[in-house]
Every structure is written in C-alpha cells, then in structure tokens.
C-alpha cells in the first residue's frame, strides 16, 4: 500500500467538502470558485498514488475500492426511493421502464456517483495505455482526453459515464508526473505559495462542470483547472506545515472522502437536505440565509459526524476502506 501523505489527505478533505457545498445553495462566486478545481483535484491526487499493476489486479482494485461501495450506495438509495414512490399505495415516480433503464445504464444513480464510475474507467484506461510504454503514454492520454472533449455534447447519451472516463487518464497522468518528479516538494517555497494565492483569488473566473462536461473557455478551462488544482496543493502543503488548527477535520474528511461522498449521495437522493432546512427556525429572508451556505455547512458537519459513528461498524468500515480497522 502506498504510504499516505498527510497534506494530500487534507487536500482531499477540502475537495470533498467543496463537492458537498457545491451541491447546495451558496453565493454564485463561491459556487464558481469550487467548480474551478474540485473534481480535477481528486483525479490528480489519485494519479499521484497510481501504481501500474496487472490488468486483473487493476480491475480487482477498481471493484473493491470504487464500484462495490458505489453499487451498495445506489442499491440503498434506490430501494428507499421505491418506498417513497409507493408511500400512498400508488406509484408516483417515473415509469418503471424509465426508472429501470436509468439505473441499469447508470444515468440517474445519485449525486456524485458518476465520479466513481469515471475514476474507475480512468484507472482502467491508464492501466491499458501504460502497456504501450512511457513514450506513447502521454500522447495516448491526450488523445483520449481530446476525444472526450470533442464528443462532450453526447455525454448524457453515452451510458456508464464512459465519456467522462475518457478524460480522467489525463488528470491521473498529471498526478503521476507530480509524484515522479517531486514537483510539489520543489515548488513549495514562499514565492510559489504567494503565486498560488494569486491564482486561487481569481479561480472563480474559470468555472467548468465535469459532470455535464461544460467547458466555458474550451481547453483553457482544462488548463486553468490543472493550474488551480496545483495551486491548491501548494497552499495546503504550506498551511499544513505552518499550522495544526484545521488539520484534524480536513484530514479525517480526506481519509473518509469516499464514505462522505456516498452518504452525501443518500442525503440528496432522499432529499433529506430539504428536511434539514424545514427543521431550522423560520427566518424572514430565506434566500439570504441560503446564500450564506447554512445548509451546506450544516451538511458537512453532519456528514463528518455520521461517518465517525458508522466507521465503528466493522463491515461498513471494511466496505468503504477495504481493510479491517486497526485498533
């Protein structure tokens, strides 16, 4: 197992909180800032720890680490939805044919689950491309990315997030290069840190949506996503060296990012976020309070608490961490 690097786990914690917050109502500038880097950041960090393995071993790890937790989450979410659709004795959801088709083709499978499918495809493609040799690999990942980029208008027609998955090896390969050449260690200096802060301050100008594959500035959106993600990693690395204050919360979230994503999927599939809002005391200006991100911040804290409790259940821990919990 690759040795864990604390600041990369902290970066994953920041990333998963950004995913949760981005699926809630927040000020537009904050939404755009989050969507400038949060998904590419995860892919790049995953690439940092990528190790070439046999095809059979790669498929086994994808199944164990990504697909099995995803399928369990989807099953629980859809069973509960079926009960909700039948709560008055009459089916009130989509037609059974449409519902079944969406599930089998993985089109309507819950918030964030496309990410796990795309990451699985990306690791599989990278494993296959890696066999071509180090010289062909960078060319191959760019070709795959360009193919997904130019077919992006068909993203909702192609099932199983396959089209999104074509773009993932590009980000994974960037992470591989960061590790191979120790880039983060070399640029973690004060001048680069200040430059990274400048990049982060304008990141909200370059939002893009990897789920819908919407690139407002074309390939420039992709370039900026990589630059912003690298800037986030530089900033997180330096801040983690300077202060211990926020490390525990973000580190825990990073270690449990998969678990948090799956619970987040259940909350939004079942629309429990609406129940949370209805449980809050009435306020005069609803839009103002929503604009402050109250629900988003509350959900982040609730998710951390739920995951902390559920991690105590041995079989749940094994499902989302792939190993028995060490006491």
PDB file of C-alpha atoms in Angstrom, residues 62-327:
ATOM      1  CA  UNK A  62     -11.414  -0.784  -9.030  1.00  0.00           C
ATOM      2  CA  UNK A  63     -14.148  -3.194  -7.984  1.00  0.00           C
ATOM      3  CA  UNK A  64     -13.168  -3.270  -4.317  1.00  0.00           C
ATOM      4  CA  UNK A  65     -12.281   0.391  -3.826  1.00  0.00           C
ATOM      5  CA  UNK A  66     -14.804   2.127  -6.108  1.00  0.00           C
ATOM      6  CA  UNK A  67     -17.532   0.027  -7.701  1.00  0.00           C
ATOM      7  CA  UNK A  68     -18.626  -2.092  -4.727  1.00  0.00           C
ATOM      8  CA  UNK A  69     -19.172   0.906  -2.377  1.00  0.00           C
ATOM      9  CA  UNK A  70     -20.874   2.747  -5.259  1.00  0.00           C
ATOM     10  CA  UNK A  71     -23.246  -0.138  -6.050  1.00  0.00           C
ATOM     11  CA  UNK A  72     -24.157  -0.626  -2.379  1.00  0.00           C
ATOM     12  CA  UNK A  73     -24.906   3.097  -2.111  1.00  0.00           C
ATOM     13  CA  UNK A  74     -27.017   3.066  -5.275  1.00  0.00           C
ATOM     14  CA  UNK A  75     -28.936  -0.017  -4.093  1.00  0.00           C
ATOM     15  CA  UNK A  76     -29.745   1.525  -0.697  1.00  0.00           C
ATOM     16  CA  UNK A  77     -30.718   4.829  -2.324  1.00  0.00           C
ATOM     17  CA  UNK A  78     -32.989   3.265  -4.949  1.00  0.00           C
ATOM     18  CA  UNK A  79     -34.720   0.875  -2.512  1.00  0.00           C
ATOM     19  CA  UNK A  80     -35.565   3.826  -0.275  1.00  0.00           C
ATOM     20  CA  UNK A  81     -36.744   5.816  -3.305  1.00  0.00           C
ATOM     21  CA  UNK A  82     -39.027   2.956  -4.335  1.00  0.00           C
ATOM     22  CA  UNK A  83     -40.601   3.013  -0.879  1.00  0.00           C
ATOM     23  CA  UNK A  84     -41.094   6.777  -1.144  1.00  0.00           C
ATOM     24  CA  UNK A  85     -42.641   6.437  -4.602  1.00  0.00           C
ATOM     25  CA  UNK A  86     -45.134   3.909  -3.179  1.00  0.00           C
ATOM     26  CA  UNK A  87     -45.822   5.657   0.109  1.00  0.00           C
ATOM     27  CA  UNK A  88     -49.501   6.318  -0.779  1.00  0.00           C
ATOM     28  CA  UNK A  89     -50.063   2.947  -2.416  1.00  0.00           C
ATOM     29  CA  UNK A  90     -49.757   4.385  -5.933  1.00  0.00           C
ATOM     30  CA  UNK A  91     -46.502   4.609  -7.876  1.00  0.00           C
ATOM     31  CA  UNK A  92     -45.615   8.300  -8.021  1.00  0.00           C
ATOM     32  CA  UNK A  93     -42.169   8.150  -9.580  1.00  0.00           C
ATOM     33  CA  UNK A  94     -41.030   7.823 -13.186  1.00  0.00           C
ATOM     34  CA  UNK A  95     -42.343   4.923 -15.243  1.00  0.00           C
ATOM     35  CA  UNK A  96     -40.879   1.602 -14.151  1.00  0.00           C
ATOM     36  CA  UNK A  97     -39.338   1.178 -17.586  1.00  0.00           C
ATOM     37  CA  UNK A  98     -37.608   4.563 -17.431  1.00  0.00           C
ATOM     38  CA  UNK A  99     -36.528   4.078 -13.821  1.00  0.00           C
ATOM     39  CA  UNK A 100     -35.045   0.648 -14.527  1.00  0.00           C
ATOM     40  CA  UNK A 101     -33.326   1.872 -17.679  1.00  0.00           C
ATOM     41  CA  UNK A 102     -31.759   4.840 -15.861  1.00  0.00           C
ATOM     42  CA  UNK A 103     -30.384   2.581 -13.139  1.00  0.00           C
ATOM     43  CA  UNK A 104     -29.012  -0.095 -15.474  1.00  0.00           C
ATOM     44  CA  UNK A 105     -27.379   2.499 -17.735  1.00  0.00           C
ATOM     45  CA  UNK A 106     -26.155   4.452 -14.673  1.00  0.00           C
ATOM     46  CA  UNK A 107     -27.776   7.697 -15.795  1.00  0.00           C
ATOM     47  CA  UNK A 108     -29.803   8.616 -12.713  1.00  0.00           C
ATOM     48  CA  UNK A 109     -27.819   6.970  -9.932  1.00  0.00           C
ATOM     49  CA  UNK A 110     -27.463   9.678  -7.324  1.00  0.00           C
ATOM     50  CA  UNK A 111     -25.383  12.739  -6.597  1.00  0.00           C
ATOM     51  CA  UNK A 112     -21.663  12.236  -7.191  1.00  0.00           C
ATOM     52  CA  UNK A 113     -21.771   8.570  -8.186  1.00  0.00           C
ATOM     53  CA  UNK A 114     -20.735   9.415 -11.760  1.00  0.00           C
ATOM     54  CA  UNK A 115     -17.383  10.458 -10.282  1.00  0.00           C
ATOM     55  CA  UNK A 116     -16.641   6.937  -9.024  1.00  0.00           C
ATOM     56  CA  UNK A 117     -17.569   5.397 -12.370  1.00  0.00           C
ATOM     57  CA  UNK A 118     -15.407   7.884 -14.262  1.00  0.00           C
ATOM     58  CA  UNK A 119     -12.460   7.301 -11.922  1.00  0.00           C
ATOM     59  CA  UNK A 120     -12.835   3.556 -12.394  1.00  0.00           C
ATOM     60  CA  UNK A 121     -12.778   3.924 -16.174  1.00  0.00           C
ATOM     61  CA  UNK A 122      -9.820   6.296 -15.925  1.00  0.00           C
ATOM     62  CA  UNK A 123      -7.719   3.842 -13.930  1.00  0.00           C
ATOM     63  CA  UNK A 124      -8.640   1.010 -16.286  1.00  0.00           C
ATOM     64  CA  UNK A 125      -7.737   3.045 -19.386  1.00  0.00           C
ATOM     65  CA  UNK A 126      -4.470   4.199 -17.816  1.00  0.00           C
ATOM     66  CA  UNK A 127      -3.551   0.605 -16.988  1.00  0.00           C
ATOM     67  CA  UNK A 128      -4.115  -0.408 -20.615  1.00  0.00           C
ATOM     68  CA  UNK A 129      -2.330   2.642 -22.041  1.00  0.00           C
ATOM     69  CA  UNK A 130       0.637   2.171 -19.725  1.00  0.00           C
ATOM     70  CA  UNK A 131       1.442  -1.081 -21.518  1.00  0.00           C
ATOM     71  CA  UNK A 132       2.262   0.967 -24.630  1.00  0.00           C
ATOM     72  CA  UNK A 133       5.354   2.356 -22.941  1.00  0.00           C
ATOM     73  CA  UNK A 134       6.383   5.653 -21.371  1.00  0.00           C
ATOM     74  CA  UNK A 135       6.913   7.323 -24.746  1.00  0.00           C
ATOM     75  CA  UNK A 136       3.410   6.653 -26.073  1.00  0.00           C
ATOM     76  CA  UNK A 137       1.584   7.121 -22.750  1.00  0.00           C
ATOM     77  CA  UNK A 138       1.414  10.962 -22.679  1.00  0.00           C
ATOM     78  CA  UNK A 139       0.290  11.044 -26.321  1.00  0.00           C
ATOM     79  CA  UNK A 140      -2.370   8.411 -25.661  1.00  0.00           C
ATOM     80  CA  UNK A 141      -3.867  10.151 -22.614  1.00  0.00           C
ATOM     81  CA  UNK A 142      -4.059  13.443 -24.542  1.00  0.00           C
ATOM     82  CA  UNK A 143      -5.762  11.709 -27.487  1.00  0.00           C
ATOM     83  CA  UNK A 144      -8.316  10.129 -25.136  1.00  0.00           C
ATOM     84  CA  UNK A 145      -8.946  13.481 -23.482  1.00  0.00           C
ATOM     85  CA  UNK A 146      -9.419  15.263 -26.816  1.00  0.00           C
ATOM     86  CA  UNK A 147     -11.821  12.521 -27.895  1.00  0.00           C
ATOM     87  CA  UNK A 148     -13.950  13.075 -24.788  1.00  0.00           C
ATOM     88  CA  UNK A 149     -13.686  16.838 -25.228  1.00  0.00           C
ATOM     89  CA  UNK A 150     -14.973  16.841 -28.800  1.00  0.00           C
ATOM     90  CA  UNK A 151     -17.737  14.327 -28.008  1.00  0.00           C
ATOM     91  CA  UNK A 152     -18.805  16.171 -24.838  1.00  0.00           C
ATOM     92  CA  UNK A 153     -22.214  17.152 -26.255  1.00  0.00           C
ATOM     93  CA  UNK A 154     -23.106  13.450 -26.248  1.00  0.00           C
ATOM     94  CA  UNK A 155     -22.237  12.910 -22.581  1.00  0.00           C
ATOM     95  CA  UNK A 156     -25.820  12.165 -21.499  1.00  0.00           C
ATOM     96  CA  UNK A 157     -26.304   9.753 -24.391  1.00  0.00           C
ATOM     97  CA  UNK A 158     -23.294   7.574 -23.526  1.00  0.00           C
ATOM     98  CA  UNK A 159     -24.052   5.261 -20.553  1.00  0.00           C
ATOM     99  CA  UNK A 160     -21.939   4.336 -17.515  1.00  0.00           C
ATOM    100  CA  UNK A 161     -20.035   7.655 -17.512  1.00  0.00           C
ATOM    101  CA  UNK A 162     -17.789   6.210 -20.204  1.00  0.00           C
ATOM    102  CA  UNK A 163     -17.324   9.530 -21.998  1.00  0.00           C
ATOM    103  CA  UNK A 164     -16.344  11.278 -18.774  1.00  0.00           C
ATOM    104  CA  UNK A 165     -13.992   8.402 -18.025  1.00  0.00           C
ATOM    105  CA  UNK A 166     -12.071   9.056 -21.237  1.00  0.00           C
ATOM    106  CA  UNK A 167     -10.896  12.387 -19.836  1.00  0.00           C
ATOM    107  CA  UNK A 168      -9.746  11.029 -16.463  1.00  0.00           C
ATOM    108  CA  UNK A 169      -6.376   9.446 -17.524  1.00  0.00           C
ATOM    109  CA  UNK A 170      -5.174  12.945 -18.435  1.00  0.00           C
ATOM    110  CA  UNK A 171      -5.606  14.166 -14.839  1.00  0.00           C
ATOM    111  CA  UNK A 172      -4.260  10.914 -13.403  1.00  0.00           C
ATOM    112  CA  UNK A 173      -1.160  11.273 -15.559  1.00  0.00           C
ATOM    113  CA  UNK A 174      -0.586  14.802 -14.246  1.00  0.00           C
ATOM    114  CA  UNK A 175      -0.670  13.381 -10.720  1.00  0.00           C
ATOM    115  CA  UNK A 176       1.816  10.691 -11.764  1.00  0.00           C
ATOM    116  CA  UNK A 177       4.197  13.364 -13.062  1.00  0.00           C
ATOM    117  CA  UNK A 178       3.876  15.380  -9.839  1.00  0.00           C
ATOM    118  CA  UNK A 179       4.975  12.302  -7.917  1.00  0.00           C
ATOM    119  CA  UNK A 180       7.665  11.121 -10.343  1.00  0.00           C
ATOM    120  CA  UNK A 181       9.465  14.465 -10.446  1.00  0.00           C
ATOM    121  CA  UNK A 182       8.676  15.551  -6.839  1.00  0.00           C
ATOM    122  CA  UNK A 183       7.138  18.727  -8.236  1.00  0.00           C
ATOM    123  CA  UNK A 184       5.200  19.682  -5.087  1.00  0.00           C
ATOM    124  CA  UNK A 185       8.308  19.398  -2.938  1.00  0.00           C
ATOM    125  CA  UNK A 186      10.313  21.570  -5.352  1.00  0.00           C
ATOM    126  CA  UNK A 187       7.751  24.370  -5.670  1.00  0.00           C
ATOM    127  CA  UNK A 188       6.646  24.527  -2.037  1.00  0.00           C
ATOM    128  CA  UNK A 189       8.535  27.759  -1.456  1.00  0.00           C
ATOM    129  CA  UNK A 190       7.251  31.141  -0.340  1.00  0.00           C
ATOM    130  CA  UNK A 191       7.311  32.731  -3.849  1.00  0.00           C
ATOM    131  CA  UNK A 192       5.302  29.831  -5.301  1.00  0.00           C
ATOM    132  CA  UNK A 193       2.948  29.968  -2.313  1.00  0.00           C
ATOM    133  CA  UNK A 194       2.252  33.668  -2.942  1.00  0.00           C
ATOM    134  CA  UNK A 195       1.760  32.962  -6.648  1.00  0.00           C
ATOM    135  CA  UNK A 196      -0.657  30.145  -5.778  1.00  0.00           C
ATOM    136  CA  UNK A 197      -2.647  32.542  -3.592  1.00  0.00           C
ATOM    137  CA  UNK A 198      -2.964  34.902  -6.565  1.00  0.00           C
ATOM    138  CA  UNK A 199      -4.223  32.048  -8.763  1.00  0.00           C
ATOM    139  CA  UNK A 200      -6.755  30.969  -6.142  1.00  0.00           C
ATOM    140  CA  UNK A 201      -8.031  34.546  -5.786  1.00  0.00           C
ATOM    141  CA  UNK A 202      -9.124  34.593  -9.443  1.00  0.00           C
ATOM    142  CA  UNK A 203     -10.194  30.930  -9.683  1.00  0.00           C
ATOM    143  CA  UNK A 204     -13.893  31.876  -9.597  1.00  0.00           C
ATOM    144  CA  UNK A 205     -13.459  33.334 -13.088  1.00  0.00           C
ATOM    145  CA  UNK A 206     -12.855  29.852 -14.558  1.00  0.00           C
ATOM    146  CA  UNK A 207     -15.663  27.513 -13.506  1.00  0.00           C
ATOM    147  CA  UNK A 208     -16.446  24.395 -15.516  1.00  0.00           C
ATOM    148  CA  UNK A 209     -18.611  21.349 -14.986  1.00  0.00           C
ATOM    149  CA  UNK A 210     -17.035  17.909 -15.440  1.00  0.00           C
ATOM    150  CA  UNK A 211     -20.353  16.142 -14.831  1.00  0.00           C
ATOM    151  CA  UNK A 212     -22.098  17.938 -17.697  1.00  0.00           C
ATOM    152  CA  UNK A 213     -18.754  18.401 -19.498  1.00  0.00           C
ATOM    153  CA  UNK A 214     -19.351  22.117 -19.924  1.00  0.00           C
ATOM    154  CA  UNK A 215     -16.122  23.998 -20.671  1.00  0.00           C
ATOM    155  CA  UNK A 216     -16.926  27.741 -20.954  1.00  0.00           C
ATOM    156  CA  UNK A 217     -13.417  28.592 -22.182  1.00  0.00           C
ATOM    157  CA  UNK A 218     -12.775  25.408 -24.128  1.00  0.00           C
ATOM    158  CA  UNK A 219      -9.403  23.799 -23.473  1.00  0.00           C
ATOM    159  CA  UNK A 220      -8.365  26.876 -21.472  1.00  0.00           C
ATOM    160  CA  UNK A 221     -10.852  25.737 -18.815  1.00  0.00           C
ATOM    161  CA  UNK A 222      -8.953  22.447 -18.551  1.00  0.00           C
ATOM    162  CA  UNK A 223      -5.573  24.171 -18.355  1.00  0.00           C
ATOM    163  CA  UNK A 224      -6.792  26.524 -15.625  1.00  0.00           C
ATOM    164  CA  UNK A 225      -8.328  23.625 -13.690  1.00  0.00           C
ATOM    165  CA  UNK A 226      -4.920  21.953 -13.593  1.00  0.00           C
ATOM    166  CA  UNK A 227      -3.133  25.176 -12.596  1.00  0.00           C
ATOM    167  CA  UNK A 228      -5.709  25.929  -9.885  1.00  0.00           C
ATOM    168  CA  UNK A 229      -5.574  22.361  -8.548  1.00  0.00           C
ATOM    169  CA  UNK A 230      -1.783  22.559  -8.348  1.00  0.00           C
ATOM    170  CA  UNK A 231      -2.104  25.911  -6.563  1.00  0.00           C
ATOM    171  CA  UNK A 232      -4.492  24.383  -4.025  1.00  0.00           C
ATOM    172  CA  UNK A 233      -1.997  21.591  -3.335  1.00  0.00           C
ATOM    173  CA  UNK A 234       0.844  24.094  -2.836  1.00  0.00           C
ATOM    174  CA  UNK A 235      -1.262  26.178  -0.445  1.00  0.00           C
ATOM    175  CA  UNK A 236      -2.494  23.180   1.524  1.00  0.00           C
ATOM    176  CA  UNK A 237       1.058  21.839   1.829  1.00  0.00           C
ATOM    177  CA  UNK A 238       2.416  25.114   3.185  1.00  0.00           C
ATOM    178  CA  UNK A 239      -0.502  25.759   5.533  1.00  0.00           C
ATOM    179  CA  UNK A 240      -0.286  22.224   6.923  1.00  0.00           C
ATOM    180  CA  UNK A 241       3.373  22.922   7.754  1.00  0.00           C
ATOM    181  CA  UNK A 242       2.607  26.226   9.444  1.00  0.00           C
ATOM    182  CA  UNK A 243      -0.483  25.383  11.489  1.00  0.00           C
ATOM    183  CA  UNK A 244      -2.168  22.382  13.100  1.00  0.00           C
ATOM    184  CA  UNK A 245      -5.508  24.099  13.744  1.00  0.00           C
ATOM    185  CA  UNK A 246      -7.682  22.860  10.834  1.00  0.00           C
ATOM    186  CA  UNK A 247      -5.715  19.707  10.080  1.00  0.00           C
ATOM    187  CA  UNK A 248      -7.692  17.128  12.056  1.00  0.00           C
ATOM    188  CA  UNK A 249     -11.089  17.900  10.493  1.00  0.00           C
ATOM    189  CA  UNK A 250      -9.823  18.052   6.906  1.00  0.00           C
ATOM    190  CA  UNK A 251      -7.505  15.089   7.406  1.00  0.00           C
ATOM    191  CA  UNK A 252     -10.398  12.970   8.706  1.00  0.00           C
ATOM    192  CA  UNK A 253     -12.555  14.053   5.757  1.00  0.00           C
ATOM    193  CA  UNK A 254      -9.751  13.193   3.333  1.00  0.00           C
ATOM    194  CA  UNK A 255      -9.287   9.728   4.789  1.00  0.00           C
ATOM    195  CA  UNK A 256     -13.055   9.161   4.561  1.00  0.00           C
ATOM    196  CA  UNK A 257     -13.782  11.038   1.318  1.00  0.00           C
ATOM    197  CA  UNK A 258     -15.364   8.000  -0.384  1.00  0.00           C
ATOM    198  CA  UNK A 259     -17.605   7.333   2.605  1.00  0.00           C
ATOM    199  CA  UNK A 260     -18.613  11.003   2.836  1.00  0.00           C
ATOM    200  CA  UNK A 261     -19.421  11.114  -0.883  1.00  0.00           C
ATOM    201  CA  UNK A 262     -21.680   8.051  -0.619  1.00  0.00           C
ATOM    202  CA  UNK A 263     -23.563   9.348   2.448  1.00  0.00           C
ATOM    203  CA  UNK A 264     -23.886  12.706   0.682  1.00  0.00           C
ATOM    204  CA  UNK A 265     -25.431  10.853  -2.273  1.00  0.00           C
ATOM    205  CA  UNK A 266     -28.031   9.271   0.017  1.00  0.00           C
ATOM    206  CA  UNK A 267     -28.898  12.594   1.660  1.00  0.00           C
ATOM    207  CA  UNK A 268     -29.542  14.302  -1.663  1.00  0.00           C
ATOM    208  CA  UNK A 269     -31.224  11.331  -3.351  1.00  0.00           C
ATOM    209  CA  UNK A 270     -33.716  11.137  -0.494  1.00  0.00           C
ATOM    210  CA  UNK A 271     -33.903  14.978  -0.350  1.00  0.00           C
ATOM    211  CA  UNK A 272     -33.055  14.961   3.340  1.00  0.00           C
ATOM    212  CA  UNK A 273     -31.429  18.353   2.832  1.00  0.00           C
ATOM    213  CA  UNK A 274     -34.945  19.759   2.430  1.00  0.00           C
ATOM    214  CA  UNK A 275     -35.943  18.173   5.726  1.00  0.00           C
ATOM    215  CA  UNK A 276     -32.921  19.805   7.322  1.00  0.00           C
ATOM    216  CA  UNK A 277     -33.965  23.186   6.005  1.00  0.00           C
ATOM    217  CA  UNK A 278     -37.559  22.694   7.184  1.00  0.00           C
ATOM    218  CA  UNK A 279     -36.265  21.810  10.646  1.00  0.00           C
ATOM    219  CA  UNK A 280     -34.496  25.153  11.002  1.00  0.00           C
ATOM    220  CA  UNK A 281     -36.289  28.030  12.753  1.00  0.00           C
ATOM    221  CA  UNK A 282     -38.278  30.226  10.344  1.00  0.00           C
ATOM    222  CA  UNK A 283     -36.466  33.303   9.071  1.00  0.00           C
ATOM    223  CA  UNK A 284     -37.680  36.374   7.237  1.00  0.00           C
ATOM    224  CA  UNK A 285     -35.209  36.268   4.363  1.00  0.00           C
ATOM    225  CA  UNK A 286     -34.888  32.666   3.240  1.00  0.00           C
ATOM    226  CA  UNK A 287     -32.737  33.453   0.204  1.00  0.00           C
ATOM    227  CA  UNK A 288     -30.274  35.430   2.311  1.00  0.00           C
ATOM    228  CA  UNK A 289     -29.796  32.570   4.755  1.00  0.00           C
ATOM    229  CA  UNK A 290     -29.457  30.021   1.940  1.00  0.00           C
ATOM    230  CA  UNK A 291     -26.979  32.360   0.289  1.00  0.00           C
ATOM    231  CA  UNK A 292     -24.786  32.146   3.371  1.00  0.00           C
ATOM    232  CA  UNK A 293     -24.495  28.425   2.791  1.00  0.00           C
ATOM    233  CA  UNK A 294     -26.117  27.433   6.081  1.00  0.00           C
ATOM    234  CA  UNK A 295     -27.403  24.129   4.723  1.00  0.00           C
ATOM    235  CA  UNK A 296     -24.099  23.334   3.034  1.00  0.00           C
ATOM    236  CA  UNK A 297     -22.040  23.925   6.171  1.00  0.00           C
ATOM    237  CA  UNK A 298     -24.533  22.033   8.318  1.00  0.00           C
ATOM    238  CA  UNK A 299     -24.419  19.066   5.942  1.00  0.00           C
ATOM    239  CA  UNK A 300     -20.606  18.958   6.064  1.00  0.00           C
ATOM    240  CA  UNK A 301     -20.686  18.735   9.857  1.00  0.00           C
ATOM    241  CA  UNK A 302     -23.490  16.160   9.831  1.00  0.00           C
ATOM    242  CA  UNK A 303     -21.614  14.019   7.301  1.00  0.00           C
ATOM    243  CA  UNK A 304     -18.442  14.046   9.403  1.00  0.00           C
ATOM    244  CA  UNK A 305     -20.440  13.030  12.469  1.00  0.00           C
ATOM    245  CA  UNK A 306     -22.300  10.250  10.651  1.00  0.00           C
ATOM    246  CA  UNK A 307     -19.129   8.837   9.131  1.00  0.00           C
ATOM    247  CA  UNK A 308     -17.384   8.931  12.502  1.00  0.00           C
ATOM    248  CA  UNK A 309     -20.205   6.871  14.029  1.00  0.00           C
ATOM    249  CA  UNK A 310     -20.653   4.454  11.116  1.00  0.00           C
ATOM    250  CA  UNK A 311     -16.922   3.739  10.983  1.00  0.00           C
ATOM    251  CA  UNK A 312     -17.408   1.888  14.265  1.00  0.00           C
ATOM    252  CA  UNK A 313     -19.440  -0.764  12.448  1.00  0.00           C
ATOM    253  CA  UNK A 314     -16.819  -3.296  11.258  1.00  0.00           C
ATOM    254  CA  UNK A 315     -18.431  -4.404   7.984  1.00  0.00           C
ATOM    255  CA  UNK A 316     -19.219  -0.804   6.978  1.00  0.00           C
ATOM    256  CA  UNK A 317     -15.620   0.199   7.674  1.00  0.00           C
ATOM    257  CA  UNK A 318     -14.337  -2.678   5.534  1.00  0.00           C
ATOM    258  CA  UNK A 319     -16.729  -1.744   2.704  1.00  0.00           C
ATOM    259  CA  UNK A 320     -15.512   1.848   2.454  1.00  0.00           C
ATOM    260  CA  UNK A 321     -11.875   1.394   3.453  1.00  0.00           C
ATOM    261  CA  UNK A 322     -11.133  -2.042   2.000  1.00  0.00           C
ATOM    262  CA  UNK A 323      -9.465  -3.305   5.149  1.00  0.00           C
ATOM    263  CA  UNK A 324     -10.181  -4.249   8.742  1.00  0.00           C
ATOM    264  CA  UNK A 325      -9.940  -1.340  11.163  1.00  0.00           C
ATOM    265  CA  UNK A 326      -6.769  -1.396  13.229  1.00  0.00           C
ATOM    266  CA  UNK A 327      -7.335  -0.536  16.890  1.00  0.00           C
TER     267      UNK A 327
END
